[in-house]
Amino acid sequence: MDIMKILVIGAGYVGLTSAVVMANCGYDTTLLEIDSNKLKLLKSGKPHFHEAGIRELLRKSIKSKCLLITDDEQRAIKSADIIFCCVGTPDNPDGSSNLTYVFNVAASVTKYAKTKIIFVQKSTVPVGTGRIINIGFKKSRQRISYVSNPEFLREGTAIQDSLAFDRVVVGSDDKAAAKSIINIYKKIEGNRQEIFNLTGLEQAAHVVESEYITTDLSSAELIKVSANAFLALKISFANSIAKLADQSGANVSDVMDAVGADKRIGRSFLNAGRGYGGGCFPKDVSGLISSAADHGVDMPILVAATEVNESMPGYIASRIQDNLNGLEGKKVAVLGLAFKSGTSDARKSPGVKLANLLHKAGALVKAYDPYANQEASGDLHSEIEILQSLEDALHGIDAVVVATDWPEFLNIDLVRLSKIMFGKLFFDAMNSFDYSKVRAVGLQYMGVGRG
Ligand code: UGA
């Protein structure tokens, strides 16, 4: 089985991570990427985004010749036994999923693939997409088996999640094809420690018992978007309670610790703050609302979750404005432009939205992120100053806002901060700091829902 050739189409977070993990597991892997800038970087062993451990695995797999990186679509598809489709499914202006890349890949596969191959859909697609593509595959001469295998990795911990996964979901009407895909993950599971050792990353302290779930095509598709939508709901729920906590003097962190201690609920994804961003939750929630509407089903619960999420940067900006008695001419530093720590991704970043809102209200905004400055620059208002060091961002400011929990920010020298700041306001938009420590150096602490 191991001499089979695997092709991964698309070198984004999912595609590149999957390709380097499978290549380091010994699979003969090809990665197809048509963007010439990304291709050039990848071929020289440099990932085009920041993700811990990925550079090491990329270099190792190129060196061992287990990974070939190419833009030759026809040749790559022709020689593949299993094709993983990992292209983007961005949102259209109306919130629905843009499936152009997915359908283009399916058309190329039908055109060039050899007979009896397995096509694995990893891109996040609305329920029913696989059925449409599969009708075309079934009519084609090559007998292509379609398998839906949604991805659950998180940016920032992509390698850890791909090695120590808690579940693998495989949906198909072809049992043998589904089994072949499960076998790939079983092999990764078996080689987990060895691959971890190559990255220099620490393995998750607990040994993950991976669960293998087989189901039908449509259910697999719906599992993926439902999981993301539910996590988004949890965050918006916590943020709604946080607003009430602000009005009533309660502390949302204590509330969620106790609510989440109920095993039926769980503590994760109940951290209130500036809301969720990134290339997944916002578009997956709007895509689910839109695809449900196509089936005549309303999703008011998800509409509300979106509204709460979109209100958070504005909510924080107005609390800062009230505290400073207006923002006109006030110097505010926004720390964290990535949508979360561990990544250079600034798509739909709450930190960027917050910086733009503060600027719009008249503040002189300085922004800094250890990895995402460049990616964020296109979305930040041109008058916002992007700084190259934390120290530069903090001198002489009236207020600081921490919008992403990078370790560099969490370990900030608070005594020094209190000396180089002009004003006193420390706004913790991630609720990540111990407020007694912030207050101890004479700064004024504000969080989201922390009384
Ligand atoms: C998310 C899912 O967690 C992955 O399982 C999924 O595979 C991925 O989307 C995807 O569909 O590709 P990701 O967007 O990389 O992963 O990052 P998360 O860790 O889920 O964070 C999403 C956003 O929610 C971030 O902005 C984060 O700061 C925010 N968040 C998270 C909160 O505001 N509060 C929380 O309690 C947790």
Tab-separated table of C-alpha atoms and ligand atoms in Angstrom:
chain	number	residue	atom	x	y	z
A	1	MET	CA	0.000	0.000	0.000
A	2	ASP	CA	2.837	2.376	0.817
A	3	ILE	CA	4.075	2.588	-2.737
A	4	MET	CA	0.864	4.382	-3.636
A	5	LYS	CA	1.298	7.952	-4.730
A	6	ILE	CA	-0.486	10.670	-2.817
A	7	LEU	CA	-1.247	14.077	-4.290
A	8	VAL	CA	-2.234	17.043	-2.123
A	9	ILE	CA	-3.787	19.920	-4.050
A	10	GLY	CA	-3.331	23.349	-2.444
A	11	ALA	CA	-0.532	24.391	-0.077
A	12	GLY	CA	-2.592	26.341	2.472
A	13	TYR	CA	-2.643	25.550	6.197
A	14	VAL	CA	-4.447	22.258	5.668
A	15	GLY	CA	-2.706	21.163	2.464
A	16	LEU	CA	0.864	21.948	3.450
A	17	THR	CA	0.446	20.465	6.920
A	18	SER	CA	-1.162	17.275	5.561
A	19	ALA	CA	1.508	16.929	2.858
A	20	VAL	CA	4.512	17.239	5.173
A	21	VAL	CA	2.981	14.906	7.752
A	22	MET	CA	2.210	12.199	5.160
A	23	ALA	CA	5.617	12.639	3.501
A	24	ASN	CA	7.398	12.258	6.842
A	25	CYS	CA	5.326	9.150	7.433
A	26	GLY	CA	7.005	7.644	4.359
A	27	TYR	CA	4.292	8.222	1.764
A	28	ASP	CA	5.369	9.200	-1.739
A	29	THR	CA	3.712	12.630	-1.680
A	30	THR	CA	3.325	15.388	-4.255
A	31	LEU	CA	2.112	18.855	-3.336
A	32	LEU	CA	0.489	20.880	-6.106
A	33	GLU	CA	0.563	24.682	-5.707
A	34	ILE	CA	-0.086	27.049	-8.596
A	35	ASP	CA	0.876	30.336	-6.888
A	36	SER	CA	4.409	30.988	-8.174
A	37	ASN	CA	5.551	32.959	-5.104
A	38	LYS	CA	4.429	30.259	-2.689
A	39	LEU	CA	5.899	27.566	-4.935
A	40	LYS	CA	9.313	29.229	-5.001
A	41	LEU	CA	9.404	29.606	-1.222
A	42	LEU	CA	8.193	26.061	-0.568
A	43	LYS	CA	10.717	24.525	-2.948
A	44	SER	CA	13.489	26.267	-1.041
A	45	GLY	CA	12.164	24.746	2.192
A	46	LYS	CA	10.428	27.879	3.474
A	47	PRO	CA	6.730	27.802	4.414
A	48	HIS	CA	4.840	30.916	3.315
A	49	PHE	CA	3.200	31.291	6.752
A	50	HIS	CA	4.266	30.979	10.362
A	51	GLU	CA	3.346	27.649	11.958
A	52	ALA	CA	5.493	25.922	14.579
A	53	GLY	CA	7.218	22.740	13.393
A	54	ILE	CA	6.227	22.974	9.753
A	55	ARG	CA	9.545	24.273	8.419
A	56	GLU	CA	11.419	21.331	9.957
A	57	LEU	CA	9.031	18.784	8.428
A	58	LEU	CA	9.074	20.524	5.044
A	59	ARG	CA	12.870	20.516	4.883
A	60	LYS	CA	13.129	16.921	6.053
A	61	SER	CA	10.617	15.680	3.482
A	62	ILE	CA	12.288	17.556	0.614
A	63	LYS	CA	15.675	16.166	1.662
A	64	SER	CA	14.417	12.586	1.922
A	65	LYS	CA	12.714	13.012	-1.481
A	66	CYS	CA	9.371	11.909	-0.030
A	67	LEU	CA	7.841	15.234	-1.054
A	68	LEU	CA	7.758	16.705	-4.529
A	69	ILE	CA	6.427	20.245	-4.871
A	70	THR	CA	5.113	21.214	-8.286
A	71	ASP	CA	2.749	23.397	-10.296
A	72	ASP	CA	2.383	20.843	-13.093
A	73	GLU	CA	-1.277	19.970	-12.561
A	74	GLN	CA	-1.719	17.505	-15.394
A	75	ARG	CA	1.332	15.439	-14.532
A	76	ALA	CA	0.645	15.479	-10.805
A	77	ILE	CA	-2.957	14.304	-11.208
A	78	LYS	CA	-2.057	11.675	-13.817
A	79	SER	CA	0.330	9.858	-11.514
A	80	ALA	CA	-1.750	10.007	-8.299
A	81	ASP	CA	-3.511	7.067	-6.615
A	82	ILE	CA	-5.079	9.185	-3.883
A	83	ILE	CA	-5.825	12.889	-4.255
A	84	PHE	CA	-6.452	15.146	-1.246
A	85	CYS	CA	-8.278	18.326	-2.249
A	86	CYS	CA	-7.211	21.117	0.138
A	87	VAL	CA	-8.108	24.274	-1.747
A	88	GLY	CA	-9.750	27.323	-0.228
A	89	THR	CA	-13.499	27.847	0.037
A	90	PRO	CA	-13.683	31.566	0.885
A	91	ASP	CA	-16.963	33.335	1.506
A	92	ASN	CA	-18.830	35.232	-1.183
A	93	PRO	CA	-19.993	38.776	-0.350
A	94	ASP	CA	-23.440	37.322	0.583
A	95	GLY	CA	-21.852	34.906	3.095
A	96	SER	CA	-22.271	31.742	0.996
A	97	SER	CA	-19.283	29.495	0.250
A	98	ASN	CA	-17.335	30.148	-2.926
A	99	LEU	CA	-16.781	26.698	-4.412
A	100	THR	CA	-15.005	27.784	-7.593
A	101	TYR	CA	-11.659	26.215	-6.616
A	102	VAL	CA	-13.278	22.994	-5.435
A	103	PHE	CA	-15.221	22.516	-8.670
A	104	ASN	CA	-12.154	23.445	-10.753
A	105	VAL	CA	-10.145	20.730	-8.999
A	106	ALA	CA	-12.930	18.186	-9.560
A	107	ALA	CA	-12.997	19.073	-13.270
A	108	SER	CA	-9.210	18.667	-13.589
A	109	VAL	CA	-9.319	15.344	-11.771
A	110	THR	CA	-12.034	14.066	-14.119
A	111	LYS	CA	-9.928	15.228	-17.045
A	112	TYR	CA	-6.500	13.863	-16.091
A	113	ALA	CA	-6.808	11.133	-13.446
A	114	LYS	CA	-5.962	7.516	-14.162
A	115	THR	CA	-8.510	4.793	-13.370
A	116	LYS	CA	-9.525	3.596	-9.889
A	117	ILE	CA	-8.278	6.451	-7.785
A	118	ILE	CA	-9.596	7.863	-4.506
A	119	PHE	CA	-10.528	11.531	-4.305
A	120	VAL	CA	-10.520	12.879	-0.749
A	121	GLN	CA	-12.318	16.147	-0.062
A	122	LYS	CA	-10.607	18.007	2.794
A	123	SER	CA	-11.787	21.478	1.807
A	124	THR	CA	-14.703	22.679	3.925
A	125	VAL	CA	-17.791	22.502	1.729
A	126	PRO	CA	-21.541	22.940	2.314
A	127	VAL	CA	-23.513	19.743	2.834
A	128	GLY	CA	-24.500	18.254	-0.517
A	129	THR	CA	-21.395	19.396	-2.439
A	130	GLY	CA	-19.839	15.926	-2.457
A	131	ARG	CA	-22.984	14.374	-3.822
A	132	ILE	CA	-22.939	16.754	-6.791
A	133	ILE	CA	-19.236	16.141	-7.529
A	134	ASN	CA	-19.705	12.395	-7.055
A	135	ILE	CA	-22.450	12.268	-9.689
A	136	GLY	CA	-19.873	13.606	-12.165
A	137	PHE	CA	-17.208	11.161	-10.957
A	138	LYS	CA	-19.588	8.207	-11.308
A	139	LYS	CA	-20.303	9.166	-14.896
A	140	SER	CA	-16.584	9.455	-15.699
A	141	ARG	CA	-14.613	6.608	-17.257
A	142	GLN	CA	-12.036	6.336	-14.405
A	143	ARG	CA	-14.138	4.995	-11.481
A	144	ILE	CA	-13.104	7.706	-9.024
A	145	SER	CA	-14.145	7.017	-5.421
A	146	TYR	CA	-15.205	10.101	-3.476
A	147	VAL	CA	-14.424	10.355	0.238
A	148	SER	CA	-15.248	13.295	2.495
A	149	ASN	CA	-12.570	13.642	5.167
A	150	PRO	CA	-13.004	17.005	6.910
A	151	GLU	CA	-10.065	18.611	8.663
A	152	PHE	CA	-10.129	19.682	12.312
A	153	LEU	CA	-6.643	21.149	12.767
A	154	ARG	CA	-6.282	24.594	14.293
A	155	GLU	CA	-3.853	27.198	13.034
A	156	GLY	CA	-1.079	27.749	15.531
A	157	THR	CA	-1.094	24.069	16.535
A	158	ALA	CA	-1.505	22.563	13.065
A	159	ILE	CA	1.273	19.988	13.390
A	160	GLN	CA	0.292	18.871	16.906
A	161	ASP	CA	-3.363	18.551	15.833
A	162	SER	CA	-2.410	16.575	12.716
A	163	LEU	CA	-0.329	14.114	14.693
A	164	ALA	CA	-2.311	13.861	17.923
A	165	PHE	CA	-5.807	14.087	16.454
A	166	ASP	CA	-8.793	13.205	18.595
A	167	ARG	CA	-10.941	12.087	15.682
A	168	VAL	CA	-10.877	11.218	12.016
A	169	VAL	CA	-14.158	11.497	10.126
A	170	VAL	CA	-14.530	9.643	6.861
A	171	GLY	CA	-17.732	9.750	4.821
A	172	SER	CA	-18.225	7.720	1.675
A	173	ASP	CA	-20.480	5.212	-0.024
A	174	ASP	CA	-17.328	3.265	-0.967
A	175	LYS	CA	-16.297	1.232	2.088
A	176	ALA	CA	-12.964	0.087	0.651
A	177	ALA	CA	-11.973	3.664	-0.223
A	178	ALA	CA	-12.943	4.848	3.276
A	179	LYS	CA	-10.805	2.084	4.781
A	180	SER	CA	-7.768	3.084	2.699
A	181	ILE	CA	-8.008	6.632	4.039
A	182	ILE	CA	-8.397	5.436	7.616
A	183	ASN	CA	-5.256	3.327	7.155
A	184	ILE	CA	-3.251	6.447	6.293
A	185	TYR	CA	-4.281	8.045	9.595
A	186	LYS	CA	-3.551	4.821	11.506
A	187	LYS	CA	-0.056	4.899	10.068
A	188	ILE	CA	0.356	8.553	11.089
A	189	GLU	CA	-0.878	7.621	14.572
A	190	GLY	CA	1.728	4.835	14.712
A	191	ASN	CA	4.527	7.212	13.652
A	192	ARG	CA	3.313	10.083	15.800
A	193	GLN	CA	6.217	10.238	18.241
A	194	GLU	CA	8.868	9.849	15.569
A	195	ILE	CA	7.462	12.775	13.572
A	196	PHE	CA	7.066	14.876	16.720
A	197	ASN	CA	10.757	14.324	17.402
A	198	LEU	CA	11.636	15.794	13.999
A	199	THR	CA	9.803	19.039	14.766
A	200	GLY	CA	11.340	19.811	18.141
A	201	LEU	CA	7.795	20.441	19.375
A	202	GLU	CA	6.630	19.043	22.648
A	203	GLN	CA	4.003	16.364	22.298
A	204	ALA	CA	0.724	17.047	24.068
A	205	ALA	CA	1.135	15.804	27.636
A	206	HIS	CA	-1.753	13.382	27.370
A	207	VAL	CA	-1.756	10.480	24.938
A	208	VAL	CA	-4.618	11.067	22.568
A	209	GLU	CA	-6.833	8.057	21.910
A	210	SER	CA	-7.900	8.740	18.328
A	211	GLU	CA	-11.449	7.904	17.336
A	212	TYR	CA	-12.258	6.774	13.796
A	213	ILE	CA	-15.738	7.688	12.637
A	214	THR	CA	-17.149	6.408	9.367
A	215	THR	CA	-20.388	7.780	8.025
A	216	ASP	CA	-22.116	8.798	4.809
A	217	LEU	CA	-20.878	11.609	2.600
A	218	SER	CA	-23.403	14.289	3.546
A	219	SER	CA	-23.092	13.611	7.286
A	220	ALA	CA	-19.303	13.987	7.110
A	221	GLU	CA	-19.714	17.356	5.412
A	222	LEU	CA	-22.246	18.492	7.993
A	223	ILE	CA	-20.078	17.302	10.916
A	224	LYS	CA	-17.316	19.696	9.911
A	225	VAL	CA	-19.383	22.874	9.640
A	226	SER	CA	-21.522	21.971	12.675
A	227	ALA	CA	-18.395	21.525	14.821
A	228	ASN	CA	-17.050	24.953	13.860
A	229	ALA	CA	-20.466	26.582	14.243
A	230	PHE	CA	-20.907	25.083	17.709
A	231	LEU	CA	-17.506	26.356	18.845
A	232	ALA	CA	-18.393	29.805	17.473
A	233	LEU	CA	-21.689	29.630	19.405
A	234	LYS	CA	-19.831	28.874	22.624
A	235	ILE	CA	-17.602	31.930	22.147
A	236	SER	CA	-20.540	34.236	21.393
A	237	PHE	CA	-22.416	32.835	24.384
A	238	ALA	CA	-19.452	33.640	26.641
A	239	ASN	CA	-19.243	37.133	25.145
A	240	SER	CA	-22.959	37.749	25.770
A	241	ILE	CA	-22.549	36.752	29.404
A	242	ALA	CA	-19.418	38.934	29.576
A	243	LYS	CA	-21.455	42.011	28.655
A	244	LEU	CA	-23.872	41.231	31.486
A	245	ALA	CA	-20.934	40.664	33.839
A	246	ASP	CA	-19.606	44.131	32.950
A	247	GLN	CA	-22.935	45.663	33.944
A	248	SER	CA	-23.419	43.609	37.101
A	249	GLY	CA	-19.899	43.436	38.545
A	250	ALA	CA	-19.482	39.680	38.052
A	251	ASN	CA	-16.311	38.138	36.610
A	252	VAL	CA	-16.958	36.174	33.401
A	253	SER	CA	-13.751	34.139	33.773
A	254	ASP	CA	-14.903	32.798	37.155
A	255	VAL	CA	-18.405	32.253	35.761
A	256	MET	CA	-17.129	30.248	32.781
A	257	ASP	CA	-14.679	28.254	34.937
A	258	ALA	CA	-17.604	27.054	37.013
A	259	VAL	CA	-20.059	26.652	34.110
A	260	GLY	CA	-17.424	24.763	32.122
A	261	ALA	CA	-16.642	22.481	35.066
A	262	ASP	CA	-19.898	20.742	34.211
A	263	LYS	CA	-18.645	17.938	31.961
A	264	ARG	CA	-21.759	18.221	29.825
A	265	ILE	CA	-20.655	21.736	28.886
A	266	GLY	CA	-16.832	21.759	29.050
A	267	ARG	CA	-14.579	24.771	29.644
A	268	SER	CA	-12.976	25.139	26.216
A	269	PHE	CA	-14.072	27.899	23.813
A	270	LEU	CA	-15.806	29.801	26.605
A	271	ASN	CA	-13.131	32.493	26.781
A	272	ALA	CA	-14.761	35.871	26.412
A	273	GLY	CA	-12.832	38.643	24.681
A	274	ARG	CA	-12.655	40.413	21.363
A	275	GLY	CA	-14.471	37.594	19.543
A	276	TYR	CA	-13.443	35.042	16.934
A	277	GLY	CA	-11.774	35.720	13.608
A	278	GLY	CA	-9.677	33.863	11.071
A	279	GLY	CA	-10.237	32.016	7.848
A	280	CYS	CA	-12.669	29.443	9.324
A	281	PHE	CA	-15.278	30.394	11.947
A	282	PRO	CA	-16.650	33.559	10.287
A	283	LYS	CA	-16.986	31.984	6.856
A	284	ASP	CA	-18.125	28.573	8.097
A	285	VAL	CA	-20.908	30.114	10.188
A	286	SER	CA	-22.102	32.325	7.318
A	287	GLY	CA	-21.739	29.389	4.898
A	288	LEU	CA	-23.900	27.200	7.154
A	289	ILE	CA	-26.577	29.906	7.442
A	290	SER	CA	-26.552	30.239	3.660
A	291	SER	CA	-26.601	26.518	2.843
A	292	ALA	CA	-29.399	25.955	5.389
A	293	ALA	CA	-31.401	28.708	3.662
A	294	ASP	CA	-30.875	26.889	0.353
A	295	HIS	CA	-32.638	23.936	1.989
A	296	GLY	CA	-35.399	26.169	3.378
A	297	VAL	CA	-34.060	26.035	6.947
A	298	ASP	CA	-33.550	29.140	9.130
A	299	MET	CA	-30.593	29.313	11.516
A	300	PRO	CA	-31.445	32.250	13.844
A	301	ILE	CA	-29.099	30.885	16.503
A	302	LEU	CA	-26.132	31.320	14.151
A	303	VAL	CA	-27.305	34.734	12.972
A	304	ALA	CA	-27.307	35.825	16.634
A	305	ALA	CA	-23.843	34.317	17.214
A	306	THR	CA	-22.527	36.307	14.252
A	307	GLU	CA	-24.110	39.536	15.486
A	308	VAL	CA	-22.624	39.118	18.957
A	309	ASN	CA	-19.228	38.375	17.452
A	310	GLU	CA	-19.303	41.387	15.167
A	311	SER	CA	-20.264	43.644	18.070
A	312	MET	CA	-17.209	42.801	20.201
A	313	PRO	CA	-14.471	45.024	18.692
A	314	GLY	CA	-16.886	47.990	18.776
A	315	TYR	CA	-17.900	47.155	22.349
A	316	ILE	CA	-14.254	47.196	23.435
A	317	ALA	CA	-13.460	50.385	21.490
A	318	SER	CA	-16.362	52.239	23.125
A	319	ARG	CA	-15.312	51.124	26.613
A	320	ILE	CA	-11.812	52.457	25.942
A	321	GLN	CA	-13.320	55.665	24.586
A	322	ASP	CA	-15.447	56.116	27.735
A	323	ASN	CA	-12.507	55.415	29.995
A	324	LEU	CA	-10.249	57.945	28.239
A	325	ASN	CA	-13.012	60.555	27.957
A	326	GLY	CA	-12.863	60.448	24.179
A	327	LEU	CA	-10.269	59.109	21.776
A	328	GLU	CA	-9.421	62.227	19.769
A	329	GLY	CA	-5.628	62.533	19.709
A	330	LYS	CA	-5.135	59.746	22.272
A	331	LYS	CA	-2.212	57.394	21.647
A	332	VAL	CA	-3.299	53.754	21.769
A	333	ALA	CA	-1.151	50.667	21.115
A	334	VAL	CA	-2.884	47.558	19.765
A	335	LEU	CA	-0.824	44.433	20.441
A	336	GLY	CA	-1.732	41.441	18.280
A	337	LEU	CA	-2.874	41.587	14.669
A	338	ALA	CA	-2.991	37.852	13.990
A	339	PHE	CA	-6.474	36.388	14.550
A	340	LYS	CA	-4.924	34.222	17.286
A	341	SER	CA	-1.458	33.481	18.645
A	342	GLY	CA	0.821	30.982	16.917
A	343	THR	CA	-0.016	32.117	13.395
A	344	SER	CA	0.828	34.915	10.965
A	345	ASP	CA	-2.748	34.750	9.625
A	346	ALA	CA	-4.584	38.070	9.959
A	347	ARG	CA	-7.739	37.183	8.018
A	348	LYS	CA	-10.837	38.683	9.667
A	349	SER	CA	-8.690	39.516	12.664
A	350	PRO	CA	-10.466	41.121	15.649
A	351	GLY	CA	-7.225	42.972	16.530
A	352	VAL	CA	-7.192	44.609	13.100
A	353	LYS	CA	-10.895	45.564	13.404
A	354	LEU	CA	-10.261	47.034	16.833
A	355	ALA	CA	-7.280	49.075	15.600
A	356	ASN	CA	-9.345	50.450	12.697
A	357	LEU	CA	-12.264	51.357	14.987
A	358	LEU	CA	-9.989	53.161	17.445
A	359	HIS	CA	-8.434	55.076	14.554
A	360	LYS	CA	-11.858	55.965	13.190
A	361	ALA	CA	-12.800	57.385	16.583
A	362	GLY	CA	-9.799	59.732	16.436
A	363	ALA	CA	-7.072	57.778	18.266
A	364	LEU	CA	-3.450	57.779	17.080
A	365	VAL	CA	-3.032	54.022	16.788
A	366	LYS	CA	0.233	52.116	16.833
A	367	ALA	CA	0.033	48.400	16.082
A	368	TYR	CA	2.433	45.525	16.581
A	369	ASP	CA	2.416	41.772	16.037
A	370	PRO	CA	5.479	39.486	16.206
A	371	TYR	CA	4.502	37.591	13.025
A	372	ALA	CA	1.428	39.144	11.379
A	373	ASN	CA	2.479	42.774	10.704
A	374	GLN	CA	2.894	42.150	7.002
A	375	GLU	CA	-0.298	40.125	6.517
A	376	ALA	CA	-2.335	42.662	8.491
A	377	SER	CA	-0.979	45.733	6.719
A	378	GLY	CA	-3.438	45.510	3.808
A	379	ASP	CA	-6.469	45.548	6.142
A	380	LEU	CA	-5.215	48.237	8.526
A	381	HIS	CA	-6.030	51.891	7.834
A	382	SER	CA	-3.008	53.459	6.149
A	383	GLU	CA	-2.630	56.047	8.952
A	384	ILE	CA	-2.121	53.330	11.574
A	385	GLU	CA	1.551	53.039	12.399
A	386	ILE	CA	2.851	49.444	12.262
A	387	LEU	CA	5.801	48.967	14.592
A	388	GLN	CA	8.540	46.373	14.359
A	389	SER	CA	9.085	45.898	18.088
A	390	LEU	CA	6.953	45.719	21.206
A	391	GLU	CA	9.072	48.349	22.948
A	392	ASP	CA	8.561	50.863	20.102
A	393	ALA	CA	4.778	50.358	20.239
A	394	LEU	CA	4.533	51.181	23.932
A	395	HIS	CA	6.472	54.416	24.417
A	396	GLY	CA	4.372	57.378	25.472
A	397	ILE	CA	0.959	55.769	24.909
A	398	ASP	CA	-2.236	56.579	26.792
A	399	ALA	CA	-3.618	53.048	26.582
A	400	VAL	CA	-2.547	49.575	25.510
A	401	VAL	CA	-4.891	46.890	24.172
A	402	VAL	CA	-3.783	43.253	24.079
A	403	ALA	CA	-5.767	41.637	21.256
A	404	THR	CA	-3.836	38.370	20.758
A	405	ASP	CA	-2.311	36.206	23.477
A	406	TRP	CA	1.198	35.837	22.072
A	407	PRO	CA	3.687	34.689	24.759
A	408	GLU	CA	5.681	37.897	24.111
A	409	PHE	CA	2.683	39.885	25.364
A	410	LEU	CA	1.755	37.566	28.235
A	411	ASN	CA	5.336	37.794	29.539
A	412	ILE	CA	5.514	41.565	29.177
A	413	ASP	CA	7.541	43.365	31.858
A	414	LEU	CA	4.673	45.192	33.556
A	415	VAL	CA	6.923	47.349	35.720
A	416	ARG	CA	8.735	48.659	32.653
A	417	LEU	CA	5.445	49.070	30.781
A	418	SER	CA	4.061	51.249	33.554
A	419	LYS	CA	7.176	53.448	33.291
A	420	ILE	CA	7.253	53.928	29.518
A	421	MET	CA	3.497	54.470	29.100
A	422	PHE	CA	2.169	57.997	29.428
A	423	GLY	CA	-1.330	56.965	30.559
A	424	LYS	CA	-2.505	54.078	32.725
A	425	LEU	CA	-5.106	52.054	30.825
A	426	PHE	CA	-4.289	48.398	30.201
A	427	PHE	CA	-7.097	46.745	28.206
A	428	ASP	CA	-6.868	42.949	28.180
A	429	ALA	CA	-9.088	42.061	25.190
A	430	MET	CA	-8.232	38.361	25.625
A	431	ASN	CA	-8.877	38.150	29.391
A	432	SER	CA	-5.464	36.498	29.628
A	433	PHE	CA	-3.835	38.489	32.424
A	434	ASP	CA	-3.947	38.222	36.184
A	435	TYR	CA	-5.455	41.629	36.901
A	436	SER	CA	-3.983	41.859	40.378
A	437	LYS	CA	-0.494	41.820	38.800
A	438	VAL	CA	-1.430	44.582	36.356
A	439	ARG	CA	-2.925	46.694	39.142
A	440	ALA	CA	0.100	46.042	41.373
A	441	VAL	CA	2.315	48.154	39.047
A	442	GLY	CA	-0.129	51.063	39.128
A	443	LEU	CA	-1.883	50.411	35.808
A	444	GLN	CA	-5.645	50.412	35.436
A	445	TYR	CA	-6.876	46.985	34.318
A	446	MET	CA	-9.903	46.441	32.090
A	447	GLY	CA	-10.978	43.161	30.537
A	448	VAL	CA	-14.118	41.894	28.815
A	449	GLY	CA	-16.683	40.987	31.457
A	450	ARG	CA	-14.266	41.085	34.351
A	451	GLY	CA	-16.144	43.522	36.476
B	1	UGA	C1	-10.953	26.324	13.861
B	1	UGA	C2	-11.332	25.023	14.583
B	1	UGA	O1	-10.990	25.134	15.969
B	1	UGA	C3	-10.597	23.824	13.967
B	1	UGA	O2	-11.018	22.630	14.597
B	1	UGA	C4	-10.937	23.780	12.462
B	1	UGA	O3	-10.229	22.718	11.818
B	1	UGA	C5	-10.532	25.094	11.807
B	1	UGA	O4	-11.244	26.183	12.455
B	1	UGA	C6	-10.893	25.027	10.350
B	1	UGA	O5	-12.074	24.947	10.038
B	1	UGA	O6	-9.984	24.927	9.510
B	1	UGA	P1	-8.857	27.990	13.906
B	1	UGA	O7	-9.762	28.945	13.195
B	1	UGA	O8	-7.507	27.738	13.338
B	1	UGA	O9	-9.553	26.547	14.053
B	1	UGA	O10	-8.596	28.531	15.391
B	1	UGA	P2	-9.377	28.413	16.802
B	1	UGA	O11	-8.394	28.010	17.810
B	1	UGA	O12	-10.593	27.588	16.701
B	1	UGA	O13	-9.783	29.930	17.084
B	1	UGA	C7	-10.724	30.629	16.276
B	1	UGA	C8	-10.983	32.002	16.849
B	1	UGA	O14	-11.760	31.922	18.044
B	1	UGA	C9	-9.734	32.800	17.235
B	1	UGA	O15	-9.887	34.131	16.838
B	1	UGA	C10	-9.682	32.676	18.733
B	1	UGA	O16	-8.967	33.707	19.352
B	1	UGA	C11	-11.158	32.696	19.085
B	1	UGA	N1	-11.507	32.095	20.383
B	1	UGA	C12	-11.255	30.791	20.634
B	1	UGA	C13	-12.144	32.886	21.351
B	1	UGA	O17	-12.403	34.083	21.133
B	1	UGA	N2	-12.500	32.301	22.542
B	1	UGA	C14	-12.258	31.003	22.803
B	1	UGA	O18	-12.630	30.534	23.909
B	1	UGA	C15	-11.619	30.218	21.839
